[in-house]
XYZ file of C-alpha atoms in Angstrom:
151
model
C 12.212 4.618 241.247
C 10.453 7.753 240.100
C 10.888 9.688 236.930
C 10.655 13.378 236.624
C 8.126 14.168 234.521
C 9.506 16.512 231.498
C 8.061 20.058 231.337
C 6.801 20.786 228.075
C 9.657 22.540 227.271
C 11.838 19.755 227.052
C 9.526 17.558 224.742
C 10.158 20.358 222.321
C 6.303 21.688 223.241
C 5.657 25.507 224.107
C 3.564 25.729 226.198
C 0.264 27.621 225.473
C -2.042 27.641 222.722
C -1.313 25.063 220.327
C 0.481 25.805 216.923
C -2.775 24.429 214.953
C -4.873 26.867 217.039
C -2.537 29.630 216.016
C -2.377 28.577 212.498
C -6.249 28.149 212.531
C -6.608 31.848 214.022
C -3.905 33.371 211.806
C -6.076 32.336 208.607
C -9.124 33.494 209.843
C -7.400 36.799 210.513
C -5.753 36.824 207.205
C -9.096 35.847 205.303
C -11.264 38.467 207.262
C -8.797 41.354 205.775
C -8.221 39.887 202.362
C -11.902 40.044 202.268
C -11.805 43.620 203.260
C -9.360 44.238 200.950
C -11.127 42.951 197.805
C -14.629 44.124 198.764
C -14.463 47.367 196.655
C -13.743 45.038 193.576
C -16.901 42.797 194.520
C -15.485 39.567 194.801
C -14.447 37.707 197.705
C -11.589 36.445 199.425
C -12.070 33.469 198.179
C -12.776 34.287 194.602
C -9.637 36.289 194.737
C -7.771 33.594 195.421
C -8.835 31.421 192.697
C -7.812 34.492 190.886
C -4.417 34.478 191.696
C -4.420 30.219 190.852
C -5.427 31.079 187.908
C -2.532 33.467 187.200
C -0.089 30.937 187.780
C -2.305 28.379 186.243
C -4.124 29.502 183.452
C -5.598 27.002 181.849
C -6.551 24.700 184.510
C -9.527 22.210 185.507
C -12.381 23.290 187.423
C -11.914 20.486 189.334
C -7.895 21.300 189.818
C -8.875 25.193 190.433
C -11.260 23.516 193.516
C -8.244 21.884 194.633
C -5.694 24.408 194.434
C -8.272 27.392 195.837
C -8.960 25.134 198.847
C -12.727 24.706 197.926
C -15.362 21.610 197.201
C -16.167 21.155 193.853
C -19.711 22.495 193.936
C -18.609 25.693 195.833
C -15.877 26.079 193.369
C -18.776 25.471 190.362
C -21.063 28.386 192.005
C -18.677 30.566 191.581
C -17.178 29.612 188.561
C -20.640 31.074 187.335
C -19.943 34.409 189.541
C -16.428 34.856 187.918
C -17.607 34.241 184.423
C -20.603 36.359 184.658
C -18.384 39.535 185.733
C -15.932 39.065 182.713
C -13.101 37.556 184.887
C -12.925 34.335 183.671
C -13.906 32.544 180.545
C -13.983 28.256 180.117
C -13.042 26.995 176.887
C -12.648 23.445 175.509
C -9.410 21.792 177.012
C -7.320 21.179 173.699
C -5.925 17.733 175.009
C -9.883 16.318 175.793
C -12.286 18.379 174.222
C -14.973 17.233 176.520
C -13.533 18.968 179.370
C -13.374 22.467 179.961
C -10.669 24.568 180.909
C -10.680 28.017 182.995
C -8.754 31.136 181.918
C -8.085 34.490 183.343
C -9.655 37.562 180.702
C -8.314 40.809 180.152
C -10.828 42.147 182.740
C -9.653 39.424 185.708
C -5.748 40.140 184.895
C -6.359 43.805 185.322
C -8.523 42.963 188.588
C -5.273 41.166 189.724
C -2.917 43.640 189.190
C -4.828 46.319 190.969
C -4.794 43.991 194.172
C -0.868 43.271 193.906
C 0.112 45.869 195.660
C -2.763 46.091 198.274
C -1.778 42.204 199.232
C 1.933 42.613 199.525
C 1.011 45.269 201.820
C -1.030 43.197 203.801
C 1.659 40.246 203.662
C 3.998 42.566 204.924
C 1.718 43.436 207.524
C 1.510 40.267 208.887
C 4.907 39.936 209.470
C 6.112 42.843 210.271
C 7.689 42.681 213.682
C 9.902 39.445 211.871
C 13.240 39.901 210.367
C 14.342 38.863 206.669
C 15.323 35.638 208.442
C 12.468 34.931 210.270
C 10.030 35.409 207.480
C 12.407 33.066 205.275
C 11.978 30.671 208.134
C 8.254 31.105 208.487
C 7.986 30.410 204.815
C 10.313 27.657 204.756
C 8.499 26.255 207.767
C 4.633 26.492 206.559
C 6.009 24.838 203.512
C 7.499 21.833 205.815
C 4.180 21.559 207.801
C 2.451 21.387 204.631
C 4.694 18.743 203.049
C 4.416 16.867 206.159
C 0.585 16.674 205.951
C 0.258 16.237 202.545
């Protein structure tokens, strides 16, 4: 005896592209007009969003800030360097091991930050748009479930 082969569908699979294709593409997306975005202030999208770390981290590891900026360490070293030469950051001995160093937002990167707030909400809200209240608390509620599943 033969069995009908489920559609897609009924696995609980859309069928189409695949949700780590449209995840994939959706950052890209997102990256290529954060960078946009931030261009006027010379930094990239990627040293904005150490940035923003940093502003809910202040006084973390380089090594952490690579971590939590989605970077290697060496990439995260070069521009470590880039920050601290335009005034955004400074390092200073970690009080718990002084032979470490930690990173901290200046004056200069705070106000850098809060020019951008706006400008990013605006592009968050962008993105999601054409969802409801509920759909966006969904969304977040289910990026934060894929993550927690991979991590």
């Amino acid at each position: 005896m033969t069995h009908p082969t489920k559609s897609p569908a009924a696995r609980g699979v859309e069928a189409g592209p695949s949700l780590l294709y449209l995840l994939k593409r959706t950052e890209l997306v997102v990256r290529a007009r954060l960078e946009e975005l931030v261009r006027p202030a010379g930094i990239t999208a990627l040293q904005y969003t150490a940035l923003t770390v940093l502003e809910r981290h202040d006084g973390i590891s380089a090594a952490q800030l690579a971590r939590d900026s989605f970077v290697t360490a060496q990439s995260m070293a070069d521009m470590v360097r880039a920050l601290e030469a335009r005034d955004l950051i400074r390092r200073e001995a970690n009080p718990a091991n002084r032979r470490e160093k930690v990173i901290l937002l200046t004056d200069t990167g705070r106000r850098l930050l809060t020019d951008y707030t706006e400008p990013a909400r605006r592009l968050e809200r962008r993105m999601v748009q054409d969802l409801s209240r509920e759909e966006v608390t969904h969304f977040r509620d289910a990026l934060k479930s894929a993550h927690r599943a991979l991590s």
